[in-house]
PDB file of C-alpha atoms and ligand atoms in Angstrom:
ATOM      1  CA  UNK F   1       0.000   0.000   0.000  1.00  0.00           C
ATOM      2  CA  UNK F   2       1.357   3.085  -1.004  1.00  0.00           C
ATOM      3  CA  UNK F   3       1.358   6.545   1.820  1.00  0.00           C
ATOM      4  CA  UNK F   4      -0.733   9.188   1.634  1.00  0.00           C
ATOM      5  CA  UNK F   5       0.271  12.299  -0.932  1.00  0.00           C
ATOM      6  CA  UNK F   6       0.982  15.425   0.223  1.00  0.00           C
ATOM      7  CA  UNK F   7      -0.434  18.536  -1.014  1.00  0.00           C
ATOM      8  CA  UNK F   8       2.903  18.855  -3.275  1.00  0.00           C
ATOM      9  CA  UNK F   9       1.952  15.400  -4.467  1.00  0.00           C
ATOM     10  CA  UNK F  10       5.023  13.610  -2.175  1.00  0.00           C
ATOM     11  CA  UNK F  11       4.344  11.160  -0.498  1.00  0.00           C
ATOM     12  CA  UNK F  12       4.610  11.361   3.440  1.00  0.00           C
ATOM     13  CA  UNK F  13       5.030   9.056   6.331  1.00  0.00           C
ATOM     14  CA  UNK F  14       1.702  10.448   8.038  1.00  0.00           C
ATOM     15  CA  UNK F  15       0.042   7.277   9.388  1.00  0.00           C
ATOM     16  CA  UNK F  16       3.267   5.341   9.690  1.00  0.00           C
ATOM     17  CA  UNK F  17       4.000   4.536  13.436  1.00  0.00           C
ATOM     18  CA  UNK F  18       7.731   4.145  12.488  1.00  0.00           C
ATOM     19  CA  UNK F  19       9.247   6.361   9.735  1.00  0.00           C
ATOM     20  CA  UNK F  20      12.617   4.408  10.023  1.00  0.00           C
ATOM     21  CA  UNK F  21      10.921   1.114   9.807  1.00  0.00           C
ATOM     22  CA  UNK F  22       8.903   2.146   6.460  1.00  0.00           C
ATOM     23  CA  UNK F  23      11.733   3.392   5.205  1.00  0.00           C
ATOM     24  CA  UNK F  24      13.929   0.177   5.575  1.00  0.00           C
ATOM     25  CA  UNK F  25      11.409  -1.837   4.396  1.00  0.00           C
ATOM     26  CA  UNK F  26      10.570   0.573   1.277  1.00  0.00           C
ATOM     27  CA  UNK F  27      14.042  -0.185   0.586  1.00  0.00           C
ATOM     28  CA  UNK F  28      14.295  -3.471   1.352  1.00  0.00           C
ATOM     29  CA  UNK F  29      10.969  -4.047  -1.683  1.00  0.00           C
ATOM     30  CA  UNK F  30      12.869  -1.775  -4.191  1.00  0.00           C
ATOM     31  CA  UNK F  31      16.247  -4.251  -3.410  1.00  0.00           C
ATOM     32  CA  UNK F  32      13.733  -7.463  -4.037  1.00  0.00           C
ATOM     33  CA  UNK F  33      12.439  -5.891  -7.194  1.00  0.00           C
ATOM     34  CA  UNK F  34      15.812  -5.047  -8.691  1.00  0.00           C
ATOM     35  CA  UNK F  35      16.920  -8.886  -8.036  1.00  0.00           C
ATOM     36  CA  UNK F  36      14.236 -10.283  -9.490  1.00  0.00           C
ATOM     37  CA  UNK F  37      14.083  -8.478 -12.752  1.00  0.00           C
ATOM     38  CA  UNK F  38      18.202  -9.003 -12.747  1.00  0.00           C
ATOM     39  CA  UNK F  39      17.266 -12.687 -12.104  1.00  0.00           C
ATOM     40  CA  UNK F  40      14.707 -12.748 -14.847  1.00  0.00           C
ATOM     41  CA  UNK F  41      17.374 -11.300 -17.157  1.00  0.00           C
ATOM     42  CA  UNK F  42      20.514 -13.106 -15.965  1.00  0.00           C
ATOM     43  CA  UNK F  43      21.746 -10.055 -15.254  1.00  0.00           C
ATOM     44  CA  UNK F  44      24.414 -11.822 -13.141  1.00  0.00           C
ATOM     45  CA  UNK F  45      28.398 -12.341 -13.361  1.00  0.00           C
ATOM     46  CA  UNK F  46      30.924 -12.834 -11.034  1.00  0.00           C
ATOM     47  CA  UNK F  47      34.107 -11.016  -9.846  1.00  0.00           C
ATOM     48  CA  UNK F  48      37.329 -12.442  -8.880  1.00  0.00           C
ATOM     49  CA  UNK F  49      39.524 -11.521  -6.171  1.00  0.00           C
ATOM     50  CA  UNK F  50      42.857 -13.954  -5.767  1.00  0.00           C
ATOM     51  CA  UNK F  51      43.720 -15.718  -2.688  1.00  0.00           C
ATOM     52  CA  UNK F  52      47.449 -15.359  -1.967  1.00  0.00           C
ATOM     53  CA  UNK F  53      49.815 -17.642  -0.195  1.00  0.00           C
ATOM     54  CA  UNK F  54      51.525 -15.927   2.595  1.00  0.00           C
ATOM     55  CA  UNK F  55      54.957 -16.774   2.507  1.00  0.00           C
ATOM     56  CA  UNK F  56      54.953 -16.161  -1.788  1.00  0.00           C
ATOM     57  CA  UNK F  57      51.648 -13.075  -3.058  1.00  0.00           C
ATOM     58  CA  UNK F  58      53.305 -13.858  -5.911  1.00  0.00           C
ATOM     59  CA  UNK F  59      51.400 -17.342  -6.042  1.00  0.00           C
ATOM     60  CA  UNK F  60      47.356 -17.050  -6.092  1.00  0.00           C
ATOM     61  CA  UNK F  61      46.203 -20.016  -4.238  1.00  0.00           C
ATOM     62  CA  UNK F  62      42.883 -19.865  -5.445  1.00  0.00           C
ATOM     63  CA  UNK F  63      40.345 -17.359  -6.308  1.00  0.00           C
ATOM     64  CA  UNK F  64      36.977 -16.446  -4.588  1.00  0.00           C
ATOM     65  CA  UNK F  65      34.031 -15.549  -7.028  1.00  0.00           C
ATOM     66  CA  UNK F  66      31.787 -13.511  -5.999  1.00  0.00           C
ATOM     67  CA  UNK F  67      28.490 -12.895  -7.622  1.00  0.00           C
ATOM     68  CA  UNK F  68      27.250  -9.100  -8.805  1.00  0.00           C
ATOM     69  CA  UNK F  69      24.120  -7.687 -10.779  1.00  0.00           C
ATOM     70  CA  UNK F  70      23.122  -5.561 -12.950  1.00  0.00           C
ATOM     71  CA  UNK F  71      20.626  -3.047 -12.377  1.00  0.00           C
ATOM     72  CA  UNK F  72      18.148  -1.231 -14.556  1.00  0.00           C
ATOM     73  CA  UNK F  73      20.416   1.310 -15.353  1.00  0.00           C
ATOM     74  CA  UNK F  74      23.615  -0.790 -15.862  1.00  0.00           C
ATOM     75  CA  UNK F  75      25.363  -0.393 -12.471  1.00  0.00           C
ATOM     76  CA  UNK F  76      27.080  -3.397 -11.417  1.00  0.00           C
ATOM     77  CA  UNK F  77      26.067  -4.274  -7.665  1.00  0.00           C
ATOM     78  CA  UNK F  78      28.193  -6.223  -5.872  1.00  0.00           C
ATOM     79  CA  UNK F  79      26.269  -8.635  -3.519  1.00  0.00           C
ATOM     80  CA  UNK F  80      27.048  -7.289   0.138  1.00  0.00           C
ATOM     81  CA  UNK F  81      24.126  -4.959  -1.178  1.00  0.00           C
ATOM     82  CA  UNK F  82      21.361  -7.661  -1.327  1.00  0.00           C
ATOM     83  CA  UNK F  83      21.860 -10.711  -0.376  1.00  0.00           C
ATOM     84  CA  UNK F  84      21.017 -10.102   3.561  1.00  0.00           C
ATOM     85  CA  UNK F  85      17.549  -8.832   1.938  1.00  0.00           C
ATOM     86  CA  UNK F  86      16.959 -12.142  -0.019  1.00  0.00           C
ATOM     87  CA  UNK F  87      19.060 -14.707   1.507  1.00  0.00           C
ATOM     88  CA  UNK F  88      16.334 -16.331   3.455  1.00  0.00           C
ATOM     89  CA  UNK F  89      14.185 -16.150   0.077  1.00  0.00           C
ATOM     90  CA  UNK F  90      13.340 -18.405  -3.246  1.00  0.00           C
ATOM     91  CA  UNK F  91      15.704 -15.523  -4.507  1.00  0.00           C
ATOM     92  CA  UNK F  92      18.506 -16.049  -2.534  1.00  0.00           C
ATOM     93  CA  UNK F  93      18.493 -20.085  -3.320  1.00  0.00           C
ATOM     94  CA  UNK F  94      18.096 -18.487  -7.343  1.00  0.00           C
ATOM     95  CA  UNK F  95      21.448 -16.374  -6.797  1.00  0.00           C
ATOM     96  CA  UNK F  96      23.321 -19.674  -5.358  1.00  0.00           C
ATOM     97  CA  UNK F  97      22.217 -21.317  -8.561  1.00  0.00           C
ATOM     98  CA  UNK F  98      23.314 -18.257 -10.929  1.00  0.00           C
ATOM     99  CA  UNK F  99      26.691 -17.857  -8.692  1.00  0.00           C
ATOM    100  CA  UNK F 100      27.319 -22.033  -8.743  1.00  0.00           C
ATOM    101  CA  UNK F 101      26.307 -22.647 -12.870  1.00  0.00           C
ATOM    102  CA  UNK F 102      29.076 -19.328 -13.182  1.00  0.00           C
ATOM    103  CA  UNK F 103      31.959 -20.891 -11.235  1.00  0.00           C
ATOM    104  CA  UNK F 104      31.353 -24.195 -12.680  1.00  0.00           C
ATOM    105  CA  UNK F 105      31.222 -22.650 -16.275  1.00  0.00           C
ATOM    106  CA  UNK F 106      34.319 -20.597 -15.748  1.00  0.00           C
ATOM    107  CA  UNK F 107      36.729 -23.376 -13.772  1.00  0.00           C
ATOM    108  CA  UNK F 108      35.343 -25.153 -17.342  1.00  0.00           C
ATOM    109  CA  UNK F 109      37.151 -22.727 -19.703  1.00  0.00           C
ATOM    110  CA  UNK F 110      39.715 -22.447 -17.357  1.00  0.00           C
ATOM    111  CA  UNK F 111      41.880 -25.365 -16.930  1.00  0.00           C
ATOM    112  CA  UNK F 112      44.565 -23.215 -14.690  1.00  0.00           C
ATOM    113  CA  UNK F 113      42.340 -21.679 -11.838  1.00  0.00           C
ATOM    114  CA  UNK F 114      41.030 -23.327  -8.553  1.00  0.00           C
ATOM    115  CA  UNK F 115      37.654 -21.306  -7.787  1.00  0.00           C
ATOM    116  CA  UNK F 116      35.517 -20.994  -4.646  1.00  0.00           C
ATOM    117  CA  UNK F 117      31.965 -19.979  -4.368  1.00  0.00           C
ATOM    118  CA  UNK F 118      29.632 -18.919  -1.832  1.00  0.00           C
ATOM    119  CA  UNK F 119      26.629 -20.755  -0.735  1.00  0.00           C
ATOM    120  CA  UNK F 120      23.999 -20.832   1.620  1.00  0.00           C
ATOM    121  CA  UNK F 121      23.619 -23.728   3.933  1.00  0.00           C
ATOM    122  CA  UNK F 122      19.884 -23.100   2.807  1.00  0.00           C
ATOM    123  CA  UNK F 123      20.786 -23.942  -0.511  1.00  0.00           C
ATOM    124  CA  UNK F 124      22.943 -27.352   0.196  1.00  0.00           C
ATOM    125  CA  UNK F 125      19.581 -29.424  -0.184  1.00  0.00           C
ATOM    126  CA  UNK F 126      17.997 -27.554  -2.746  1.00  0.00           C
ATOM    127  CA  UNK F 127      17.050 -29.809  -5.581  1.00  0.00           C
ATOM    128  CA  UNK F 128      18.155 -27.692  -8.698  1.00  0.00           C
ATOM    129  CA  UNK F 129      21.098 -26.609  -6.911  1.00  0.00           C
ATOM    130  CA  UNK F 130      22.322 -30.120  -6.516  1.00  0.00           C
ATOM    131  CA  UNK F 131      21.691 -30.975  -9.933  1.00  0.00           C
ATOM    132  CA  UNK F 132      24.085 -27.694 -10.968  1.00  0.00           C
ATOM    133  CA  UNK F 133      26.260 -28.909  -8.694  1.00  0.00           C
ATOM    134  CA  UNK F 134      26.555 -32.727 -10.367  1.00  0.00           C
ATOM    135  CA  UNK F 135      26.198 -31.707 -13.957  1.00  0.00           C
ATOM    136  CA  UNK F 136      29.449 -29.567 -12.760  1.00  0.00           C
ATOM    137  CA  UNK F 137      31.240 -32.071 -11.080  1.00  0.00           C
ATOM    138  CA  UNK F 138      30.569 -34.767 -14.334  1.00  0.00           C
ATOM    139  CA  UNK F 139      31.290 -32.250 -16.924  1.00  0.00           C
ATOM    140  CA  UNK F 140      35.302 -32.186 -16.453  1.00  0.00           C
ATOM    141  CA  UNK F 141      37.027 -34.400 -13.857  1.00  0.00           C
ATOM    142  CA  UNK F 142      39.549 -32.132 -12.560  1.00  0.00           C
ATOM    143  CA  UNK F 143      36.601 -29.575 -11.573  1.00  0.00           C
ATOM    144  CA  UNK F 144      35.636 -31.159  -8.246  1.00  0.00           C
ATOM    145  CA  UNK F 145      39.425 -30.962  -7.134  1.00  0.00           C
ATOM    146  CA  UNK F 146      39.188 -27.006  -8.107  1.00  0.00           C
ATOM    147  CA  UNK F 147      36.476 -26.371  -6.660  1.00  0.00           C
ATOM    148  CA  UNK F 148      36.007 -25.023  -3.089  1.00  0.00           C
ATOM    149  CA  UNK F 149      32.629 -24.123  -1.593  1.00  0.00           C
ATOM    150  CA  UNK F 150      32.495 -21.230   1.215  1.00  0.00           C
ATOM    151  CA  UNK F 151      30.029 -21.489   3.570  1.00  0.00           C
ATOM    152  CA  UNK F 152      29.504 -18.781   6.171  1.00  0.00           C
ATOM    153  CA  UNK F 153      29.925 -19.655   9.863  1.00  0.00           C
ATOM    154  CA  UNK F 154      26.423 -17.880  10.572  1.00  0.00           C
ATOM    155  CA  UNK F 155      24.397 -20.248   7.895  1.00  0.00           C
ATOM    156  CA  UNK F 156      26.655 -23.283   8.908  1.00  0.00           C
ATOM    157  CA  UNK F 157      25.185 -23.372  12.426  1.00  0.00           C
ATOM    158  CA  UNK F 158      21.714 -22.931  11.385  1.00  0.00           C
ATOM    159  CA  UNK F 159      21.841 -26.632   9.993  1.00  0.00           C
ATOM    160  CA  UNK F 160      25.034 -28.720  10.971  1.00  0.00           C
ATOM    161  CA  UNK F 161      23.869 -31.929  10.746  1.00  0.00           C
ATOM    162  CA  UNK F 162      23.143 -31.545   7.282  1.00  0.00           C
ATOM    163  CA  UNK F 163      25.900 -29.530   6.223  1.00  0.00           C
ATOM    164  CA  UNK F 164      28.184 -32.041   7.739  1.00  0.00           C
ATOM    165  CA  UNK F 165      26.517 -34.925   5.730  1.00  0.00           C
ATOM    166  CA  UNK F 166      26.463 -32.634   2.376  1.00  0.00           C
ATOM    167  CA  UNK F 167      30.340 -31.779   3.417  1.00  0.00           C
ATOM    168  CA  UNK F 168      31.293 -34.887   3.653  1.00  0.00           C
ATOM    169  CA  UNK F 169      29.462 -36.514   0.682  1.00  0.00           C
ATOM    170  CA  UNK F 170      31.252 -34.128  -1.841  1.00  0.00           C
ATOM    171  CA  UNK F 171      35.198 -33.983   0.084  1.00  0.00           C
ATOM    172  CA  UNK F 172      34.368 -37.741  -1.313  1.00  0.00           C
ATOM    173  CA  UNK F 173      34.402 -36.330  -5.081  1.00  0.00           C
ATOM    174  CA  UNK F 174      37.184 -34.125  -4.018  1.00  0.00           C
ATOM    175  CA  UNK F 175      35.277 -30.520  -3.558  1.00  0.00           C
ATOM    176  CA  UNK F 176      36.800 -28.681  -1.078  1.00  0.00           C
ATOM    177  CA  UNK F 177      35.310 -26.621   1.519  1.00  0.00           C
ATOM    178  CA  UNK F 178      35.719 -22.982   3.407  1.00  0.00           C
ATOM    179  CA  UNK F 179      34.149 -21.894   6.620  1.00  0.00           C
ATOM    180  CA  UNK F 180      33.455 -18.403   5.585  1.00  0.00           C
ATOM    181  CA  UNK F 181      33.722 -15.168   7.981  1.00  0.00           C
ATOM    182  CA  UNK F 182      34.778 -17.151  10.742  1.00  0.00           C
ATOM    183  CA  UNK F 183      34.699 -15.263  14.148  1.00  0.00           C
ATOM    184  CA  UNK F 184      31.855 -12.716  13.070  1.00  0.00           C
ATOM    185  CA  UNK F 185      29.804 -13.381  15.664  1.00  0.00           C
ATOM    186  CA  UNK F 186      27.828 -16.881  15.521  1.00  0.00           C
ATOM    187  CA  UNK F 187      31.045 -19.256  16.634  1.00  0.00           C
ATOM    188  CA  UNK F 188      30.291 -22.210  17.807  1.00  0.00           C
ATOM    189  CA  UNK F 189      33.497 -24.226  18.438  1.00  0.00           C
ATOM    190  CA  UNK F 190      31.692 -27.385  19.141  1.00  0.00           C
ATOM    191  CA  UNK F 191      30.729 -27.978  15.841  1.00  0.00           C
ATOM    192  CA  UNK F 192      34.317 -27.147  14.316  1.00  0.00           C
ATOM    193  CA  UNK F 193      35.369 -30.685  16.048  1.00  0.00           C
ATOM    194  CA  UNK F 194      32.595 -32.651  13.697  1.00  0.00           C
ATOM    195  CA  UNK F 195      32.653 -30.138  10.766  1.00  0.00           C
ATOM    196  CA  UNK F 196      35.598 -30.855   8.506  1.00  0.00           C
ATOM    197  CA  UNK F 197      36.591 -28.099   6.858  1.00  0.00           C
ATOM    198  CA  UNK F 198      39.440 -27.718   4.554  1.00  0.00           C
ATOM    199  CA  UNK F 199      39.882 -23.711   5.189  1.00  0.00           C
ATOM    200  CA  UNK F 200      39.304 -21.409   7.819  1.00  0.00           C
ATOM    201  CA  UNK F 201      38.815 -18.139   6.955  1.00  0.00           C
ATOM    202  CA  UNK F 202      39.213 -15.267   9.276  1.00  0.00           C
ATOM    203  CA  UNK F 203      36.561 -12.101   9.270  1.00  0.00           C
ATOM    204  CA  UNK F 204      38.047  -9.435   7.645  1.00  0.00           C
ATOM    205  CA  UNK F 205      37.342  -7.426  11.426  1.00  0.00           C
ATOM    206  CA  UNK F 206      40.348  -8.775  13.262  1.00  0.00           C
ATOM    207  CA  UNK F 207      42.889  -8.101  10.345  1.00  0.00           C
ATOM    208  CA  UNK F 208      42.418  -4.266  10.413  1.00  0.00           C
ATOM    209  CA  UNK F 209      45.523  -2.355  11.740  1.00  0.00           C
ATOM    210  CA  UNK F 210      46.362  -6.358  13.311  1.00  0.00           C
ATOM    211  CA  UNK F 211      50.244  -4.587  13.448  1.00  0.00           C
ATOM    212  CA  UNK F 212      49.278  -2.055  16.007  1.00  0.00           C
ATOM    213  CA  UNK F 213      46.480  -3.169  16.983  1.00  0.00           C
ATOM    214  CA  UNK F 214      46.689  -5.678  20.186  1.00  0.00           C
ATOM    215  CA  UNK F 215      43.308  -6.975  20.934  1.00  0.00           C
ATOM    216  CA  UNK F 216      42.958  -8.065  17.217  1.00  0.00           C
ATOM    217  CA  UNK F 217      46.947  -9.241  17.169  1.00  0.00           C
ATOM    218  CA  UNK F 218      45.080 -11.833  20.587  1.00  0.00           C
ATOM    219  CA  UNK F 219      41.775 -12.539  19.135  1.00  0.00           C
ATOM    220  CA  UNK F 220      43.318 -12.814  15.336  1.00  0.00           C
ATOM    221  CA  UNK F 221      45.743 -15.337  17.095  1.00  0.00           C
ATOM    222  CA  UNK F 222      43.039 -17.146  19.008  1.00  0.00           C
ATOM    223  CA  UNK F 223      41.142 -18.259  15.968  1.00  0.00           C
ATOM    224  CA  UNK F 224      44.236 -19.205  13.891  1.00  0.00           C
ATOM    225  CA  UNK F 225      45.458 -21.351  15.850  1.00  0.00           C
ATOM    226  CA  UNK F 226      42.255 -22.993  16.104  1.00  0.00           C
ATOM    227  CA  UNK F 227      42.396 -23.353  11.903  1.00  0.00           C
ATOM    228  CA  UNK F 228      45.854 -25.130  12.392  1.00  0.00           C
ATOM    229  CA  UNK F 229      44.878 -27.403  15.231  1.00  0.00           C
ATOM    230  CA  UNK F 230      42.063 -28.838  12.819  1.00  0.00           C
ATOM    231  CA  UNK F 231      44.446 -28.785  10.098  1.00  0.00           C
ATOM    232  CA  UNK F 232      42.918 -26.095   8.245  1.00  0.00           C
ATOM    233  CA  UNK F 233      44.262 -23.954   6.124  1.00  0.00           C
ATOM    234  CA  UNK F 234      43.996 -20.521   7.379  1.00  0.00           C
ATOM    235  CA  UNK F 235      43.420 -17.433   5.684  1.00  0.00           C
ATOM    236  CA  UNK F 236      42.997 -13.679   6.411  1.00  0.00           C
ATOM    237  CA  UNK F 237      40.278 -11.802   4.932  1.00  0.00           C
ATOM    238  CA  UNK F 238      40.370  -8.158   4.089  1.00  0.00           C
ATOM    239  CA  UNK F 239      44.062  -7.362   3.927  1.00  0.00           C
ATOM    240  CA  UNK F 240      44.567  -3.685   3.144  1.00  0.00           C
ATOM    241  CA  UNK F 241      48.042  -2.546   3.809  1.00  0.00           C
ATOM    242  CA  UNK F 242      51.232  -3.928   3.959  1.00  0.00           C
ATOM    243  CA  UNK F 243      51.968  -3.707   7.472  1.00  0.00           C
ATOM    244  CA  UNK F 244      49.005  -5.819   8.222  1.00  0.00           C
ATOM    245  CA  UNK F 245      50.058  -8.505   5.700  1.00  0.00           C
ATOM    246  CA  UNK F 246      54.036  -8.372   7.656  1.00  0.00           C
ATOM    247  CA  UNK F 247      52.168  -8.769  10.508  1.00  0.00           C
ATOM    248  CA  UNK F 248      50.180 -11.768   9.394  1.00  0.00           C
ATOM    249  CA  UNK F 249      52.971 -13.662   7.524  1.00  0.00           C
ATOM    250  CA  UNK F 250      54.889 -13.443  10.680  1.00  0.00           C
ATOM    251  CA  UNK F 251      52.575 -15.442  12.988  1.00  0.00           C
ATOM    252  CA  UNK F 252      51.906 -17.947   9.993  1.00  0.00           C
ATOM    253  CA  UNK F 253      49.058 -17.768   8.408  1.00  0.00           C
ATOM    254  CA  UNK F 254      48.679 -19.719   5.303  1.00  0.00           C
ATOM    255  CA  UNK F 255      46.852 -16.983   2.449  1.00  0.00           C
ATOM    256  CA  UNK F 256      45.656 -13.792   2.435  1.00  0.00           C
ATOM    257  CA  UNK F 257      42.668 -11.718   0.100  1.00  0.00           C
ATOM    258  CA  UNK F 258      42.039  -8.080   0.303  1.00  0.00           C
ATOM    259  CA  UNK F 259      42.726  -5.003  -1.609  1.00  0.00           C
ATOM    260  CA  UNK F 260      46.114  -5.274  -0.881  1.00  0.00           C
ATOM    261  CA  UNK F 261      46.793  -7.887  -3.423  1.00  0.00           C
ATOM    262  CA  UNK F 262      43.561  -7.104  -5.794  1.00  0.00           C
ATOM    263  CA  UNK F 263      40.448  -6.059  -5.335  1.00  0.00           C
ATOM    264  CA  UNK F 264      37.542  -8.189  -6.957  1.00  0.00           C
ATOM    265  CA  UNK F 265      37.020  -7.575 -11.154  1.00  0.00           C
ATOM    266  CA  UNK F 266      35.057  -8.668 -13.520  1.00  0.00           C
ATOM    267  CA  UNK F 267      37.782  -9.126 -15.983  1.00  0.00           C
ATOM    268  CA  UNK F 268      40.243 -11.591 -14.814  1.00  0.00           C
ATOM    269  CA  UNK F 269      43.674 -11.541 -16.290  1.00  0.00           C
ATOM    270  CA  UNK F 270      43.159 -15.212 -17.423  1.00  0.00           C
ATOM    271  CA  UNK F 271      40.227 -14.234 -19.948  1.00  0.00           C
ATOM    272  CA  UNK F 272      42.895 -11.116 -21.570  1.00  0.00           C
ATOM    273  CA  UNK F 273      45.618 -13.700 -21.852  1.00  0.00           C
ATOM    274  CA  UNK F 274      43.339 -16.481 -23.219  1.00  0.00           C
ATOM    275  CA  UNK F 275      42.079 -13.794 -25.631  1.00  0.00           C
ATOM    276  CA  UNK F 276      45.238 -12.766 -26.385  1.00  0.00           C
ATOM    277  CA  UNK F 277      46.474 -15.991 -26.725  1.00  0.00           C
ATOM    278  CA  UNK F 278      43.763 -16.955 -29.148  1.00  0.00           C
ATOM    279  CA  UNK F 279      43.923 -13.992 -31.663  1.00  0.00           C
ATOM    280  CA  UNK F 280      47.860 -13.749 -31.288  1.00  0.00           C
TER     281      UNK F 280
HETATM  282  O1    G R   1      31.525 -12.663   2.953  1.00  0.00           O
HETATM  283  P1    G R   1      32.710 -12.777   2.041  1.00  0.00           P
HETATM  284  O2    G R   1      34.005 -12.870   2.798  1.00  0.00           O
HETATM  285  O3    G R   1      32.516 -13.858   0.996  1.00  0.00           O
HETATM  286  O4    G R   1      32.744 -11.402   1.224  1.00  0.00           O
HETATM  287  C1    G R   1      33.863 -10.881   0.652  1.00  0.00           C
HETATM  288  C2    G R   1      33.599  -9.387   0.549  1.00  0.00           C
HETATM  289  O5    G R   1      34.689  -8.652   1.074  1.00  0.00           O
HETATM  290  C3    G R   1      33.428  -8.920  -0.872  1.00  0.00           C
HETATM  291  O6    G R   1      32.293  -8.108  -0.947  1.00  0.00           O
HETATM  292  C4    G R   1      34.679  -8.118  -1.153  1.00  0.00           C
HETATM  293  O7    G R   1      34.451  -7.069  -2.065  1.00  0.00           O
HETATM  294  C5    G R   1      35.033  -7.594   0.218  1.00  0.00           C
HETATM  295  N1    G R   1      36.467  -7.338   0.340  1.00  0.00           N
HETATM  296  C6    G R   1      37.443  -7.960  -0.332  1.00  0.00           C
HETATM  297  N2    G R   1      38.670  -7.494   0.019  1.00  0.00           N
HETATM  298  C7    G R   1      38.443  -6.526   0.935  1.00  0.00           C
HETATM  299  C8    G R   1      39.304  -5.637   1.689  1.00  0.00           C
HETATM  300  O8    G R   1      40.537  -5.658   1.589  1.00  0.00           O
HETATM  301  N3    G R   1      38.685  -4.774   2.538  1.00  0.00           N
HETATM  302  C9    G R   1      37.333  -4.731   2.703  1.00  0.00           C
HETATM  303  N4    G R   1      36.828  -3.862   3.572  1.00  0.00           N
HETATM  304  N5    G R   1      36.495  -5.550   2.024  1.00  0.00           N
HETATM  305  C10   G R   1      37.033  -6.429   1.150  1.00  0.00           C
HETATM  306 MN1   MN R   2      33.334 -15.690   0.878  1.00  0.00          MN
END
């Protein structure tokens, strides 16, 4: 229902209890609109951002994909913009889909790359998901060893049981997986002794200023060296400066991603060099 117009045809919040709360969720509808008509569209692609080992930047480990719209006018939005609207939606299993079928697709035409993607533990037993996820795995054998699937601590949780029997149905075929934003606020180290993951990665929070900074140089600490007791491999989101990555490669950890080392693009250097490499 739309608000009453004002006498310069406006509308205004008269008869709304809570301005701020018809605002949000004005916003929120507008967010769910521009989705689904991107949806409808596939007016969806991904971005890379590289993975580093520590010890060598010069080596990308792996890169993360991360999936971005387009809107009505042509903006690219990157998906820290709305997926907390529609994660818990039809829409937000629909972008798991788009995001999986992309990553598959690319790690197809690109022999050289390993590739993670994100994915809701709300999505991990959805039926056309799945079947994305096999036709995938069956159309090239060396994609399930390339693949890793990041899963954020917060959705983990919500379901354990059955991530841990999805997790360890597909470490079978060789997928690997990546406990996503680990210490952001939902942790739950019980579940870290039963939920096998093959990489730990750190919330981007405790990296900023980690060389001057003491209480994230303790807490950054803390949840590293509960990555290597599980034999994870342990990386360090958000790394923006150099003096955070010193910092980082001298306690050990294993990668790092941030701006420091590239931020995410659209145009990966692979797809210039294949081009190249195919007109050249
Ligand atoms: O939740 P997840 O860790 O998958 O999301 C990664 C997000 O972090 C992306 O939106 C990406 O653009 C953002 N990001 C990547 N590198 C940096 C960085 O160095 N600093 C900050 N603040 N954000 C980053
Ligand atoms: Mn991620």
């Amino acid at each position: 229902m739309s608000p009453p117009a004002s006498k310069n045809n406006l509308p205004t919040l008269e008869g709304h209890a809570n301005p701020l709360a018809y605002a949000v969720n004005e916003r929120d509808r507008s967010t769910v609109d521009m989705v689904r008509v991107a949806l409808e569209h596939k007016q969806a692609m991904l971005a890379f951002q590289p993975i580093v080992v520590a010890q060598d930047p010069s080596r990308v480990a792996f890169y993360e994909g991360l999936i971005r719209i387009r809107d009505g006018t042509g903006r690219v939005i990157p998906a820290q913009n709305f997926i907390p609207v529609v994660e818990n939606t039809d829409m937000g299993r629909r972008i798991d889909c788009l995001a999986l079928e992309l990553g598959l697709a690319e790690l197809l035409v690109e022999p050289s790359i390993r590739l993670s993607i994100n994915v809701s533990a709300l999505s991990i037993g959805h039926r056309g998901w799945l079947a994305i996820l096999d036709r995938g795995l069956a159309s090239d054998t060396t994609i399930a060893e390339r693949l890793i699937l990041e899963i954020t601590e917060s959705s983990a949780i919500t379901s354990p049981r059955a991530v841990m029997e999805f997790m360890t149905r597909f470490q079978e075929r060789g997928v690997s997986f990546a406990l996503d934003d680990f210490g952001a606020g939902f942790t739950s180290f019980r579940y870290l002794r039963d939920l096998f993951f093959d990489v730990l990665k750190i919330d981007g929070q405790f990296v900023k200023n980690i060389h001057k900074d003491l209480d994230n140089q303790v807490l950054l600490s803390a949840l590293a060296s509960i990555g290597k007791h599980f034999e994870m491999v342990t990386v360090a989101e958000a790394v923006e400066t150099q003096q955070e990555a010193a910092f980082l490669q001298s306690i050990g950890i294993d990668c790092m991603q941030g701006f420091c080392y590239g931020a995410p693009t659209i145009n990966p250097a692979w797809r210039s060099q294949t081009r190249k490499a195919g007109t050249g």
